[in-house]
């Protein structure tokens, strides 16, 4: 997958997550809203840290090079 498409799909996933959180927020209590926001933030941090880890083997596309 090209880096541009990866950015597009990442933004779509983030937007869907935000919309879902907004729709759920109307029916949830405050502790559950805080928990959902914290879960979302920790998932983003984990993905960022994991992708920068030297243990992750990234596939190199020779078509894009």
PDB file of C-alpha atoms in Angstrom:
ATOM      1  CA  UNK A   1       0.000   0.000   0.000  1.00  0.00           C
ATOM      2  CA  UNK A   2       1.389   3.391  -0.891  1.00  0.00           C
ATOM      3  CA  UNK A   3       2.090   5.865   1.921  1.00  0.00           C
ATOM      4  CA  UNK A   4      -0.529   8.232   0.500  1.00  0.00           C
ATOM      5  CA  UNK A   5      -3.270   5.586   0.602  1.00  0.00           C
ATOM      6  CA  UNK A   6      -2.179   4.601   4.106  1.00  0.00           C
ATOM      7  CA  UNK A   7      -2.628   8.210   5.219  1.00  0.00           C
ATOM      8  CA  UNK A   8      -6.042   8.393   3.545  1.00  0.00           C
ATOM      9  CA  UNK A   9      -7.305   5.199   5.196  1.00  0.00           C
ATOM     10  CA  UNK A  10      -5.833   6.223   8.546  1.00  0.00           C
ATOM     11  CA  UNK A  11      -7.712   9.516   8.404  1.00  0.00           C
ATOM     12  CA  UNK A  12     -10.911   7.720   7.428  1.00  0.00           C
ATOM     13  CA  UNK A  13     -10.506   5.333  10.376  1.00  0.00           C
ATOM     14  CA  UNK A  14      -9.884   8.230  12.766  1.00  0.00           C
ATOM     15  CA  UNK A  15     -12.913  10.099  11.430  1.00  0.00           C
ATOM     16  CA  UNK A  16     -15.125   7.011  11.811  1.00  0.00           C
ATOM     17  CA  UNK A  17     -13.848   6.555  15.370  1.00  0.00           C
ATOM     18  CA  UNK A  18     -14.625  10.164  16.247  1.00  0.00           C
ATOM     19  CA  UNK A  19     -18.126   9.964  14.743  1.00  0.00           C
ATOM     20  CA  UNK A  20     -18.794   6.711  16.567  1.00  0.00           C
ATOM     21  CA  UNK A  21     -17.582   8.237  19.820  1.00  0.00           C
ATOM     22  CA  UNK A  22     -19.857  11.249  19.289  1.00  0.00           C
ATOM     23  CA  UNK A  23     -22.880   9.041  18.624  1.00  0.00           C
ATOM     24  CA  UNK A  24     -22.140   6.874  21.654  1.00  0.00           C
ATOM     25  CA  UNK A  25     -21.521   9.884  23.882  1.00  0.00           C
ATOM     26  CA  UNK A  26     -25.181  10.815  23.827  1.00  0.00           C
ATOM     27  CA  UNK A  27     -26.123   7.533  25.512  1.00  0.00           C
ATOM     28  CA  UNK A  28     -23.156   6.978  27.839  1.00  0.00           C
ATOM     29  CA  UNK A  29     -22.385   8.216  31.319  1.00  0.00           C
ATOM     30  CA  UNK A  30     -19.353  10.444  31.951  1.00  0.00           C
ATOM     31  CA  UNK A  31     -17.023   7.647  33.216  1.00  0.00           C
ATOM     32  CA  UNK A  32     -17.749   5.559  30.120  1.00  0.00           C
ATOM     33  CA  UNK A  33     -17.122   8.534  27.830  1.00  0.00           C
ATOM     34  CA  UNK A  34     -13.780   9.179  29.530  1.00  0.00           C
ATOM     35  CA  UNK A  35     -12.925   5.489  29.223  1.00  0.00           C
ATOM     36  CA  UNK A  36     -13.716   5.462  25.502  1.00  0.00           C
ATOM     37  CA  UNK A  37     -11.630   8.575  24.873  1.00  0.00           C
ATOM     38  CA  UNK A  38      -8.719   7.147  26.872  1.00  0.00           C
ATOM     39  CA  UNK A  39      -8.962   3.839  25.001  1.00  0.00           C
ATOM     40  CA  UNK A  40      -8.904   5.667  21.662  1.00  0.00           C
ATOM     41  CA  UNK A  41      -5.880   7.777  22.652  1.00  0.00           C
ATOM     42  CA  UNK A  42      -3.947   4.768  23.998  1.00  0.00           C
ATOM     43  CA  UNK A  43      -4.670   2.838  20.788  1.00  0.00           C
ATOM     44  CA  UNK A  44      -3.280   5.711  18.695  1.00  0.00           C
ATOM     45  CA  UNK A  45      -0.188   5.965  20.907  1.00  0.00           C
ATOM     46  CA  UNK A  46       0.380   2.201  20.761  1.00  0.00           C
ATOM     47  CA  UNK A  47       0.118   2.170  16.959  1.00  0.00           C
ATOM     48  CA  UNK A  48       2.573   5.041  16.674  1.00  0.00           C
ATOM     49  CA  UNK A  49       5.108   3.535  19.096  1.00  0.00           C
ATOM     50  CA  UNK A  50       4.774   0.053  17.600  1.00  0.00           C
ATOM     51  CA  UNK A  51       5.314   1.285  14.047  1.00  0.00           C
ATOM     52  CA  UNK A  52       8.531   3.050  15.084  1.00  0.00           C
ATOM     53  CA  UNK A  53       9.857   0.018  16.961  1.00  0.00           C
ATOM     54  CA  UNK A  54      12.940  -1.634  15.424  1.00  0.00           C
ATOM     55  CA  UNK A  55      11.349  -5.050  16.021  1.00  0.00           C
ATOM     56  CA  UNK A  56       8.676  -4.420  13.384  1.00  0.00           C
ATOM     57  CA  UNK A  57       9.565  -5.719   9.940  1.00  0.00           C
ATOM     58  CA  UNK A  58       8.078  -3.385   7.369  1.00  0.00           C
ATOM     59  CA  UNK A  59       7.482  -4.723   3.888  1.00  0.00           C
ATOM     60  CA  UNK A  60       9.366  -2.769   1.232  1.00  0.00           C
ATOM     61  CA  UNK A  61       7.589  -2.236  -2.039  1.00  0.00           C
ATOM     62  CA  UNK A  62      10.029  -2.349  -4.925  1.00  0.00           C
ATOM     63  CA  UNK A  63       7.351  -0.914  -7.232  1.00  0.00           C
ATOM     64  CA  UNK A  64       7.300   2.373  -5.341  1.00  0.00           C
ATOM     65  CA  UNK A  65      11.127   2.614  -5.169  1.00  0.00           C
TER      66      UNK A  65
END
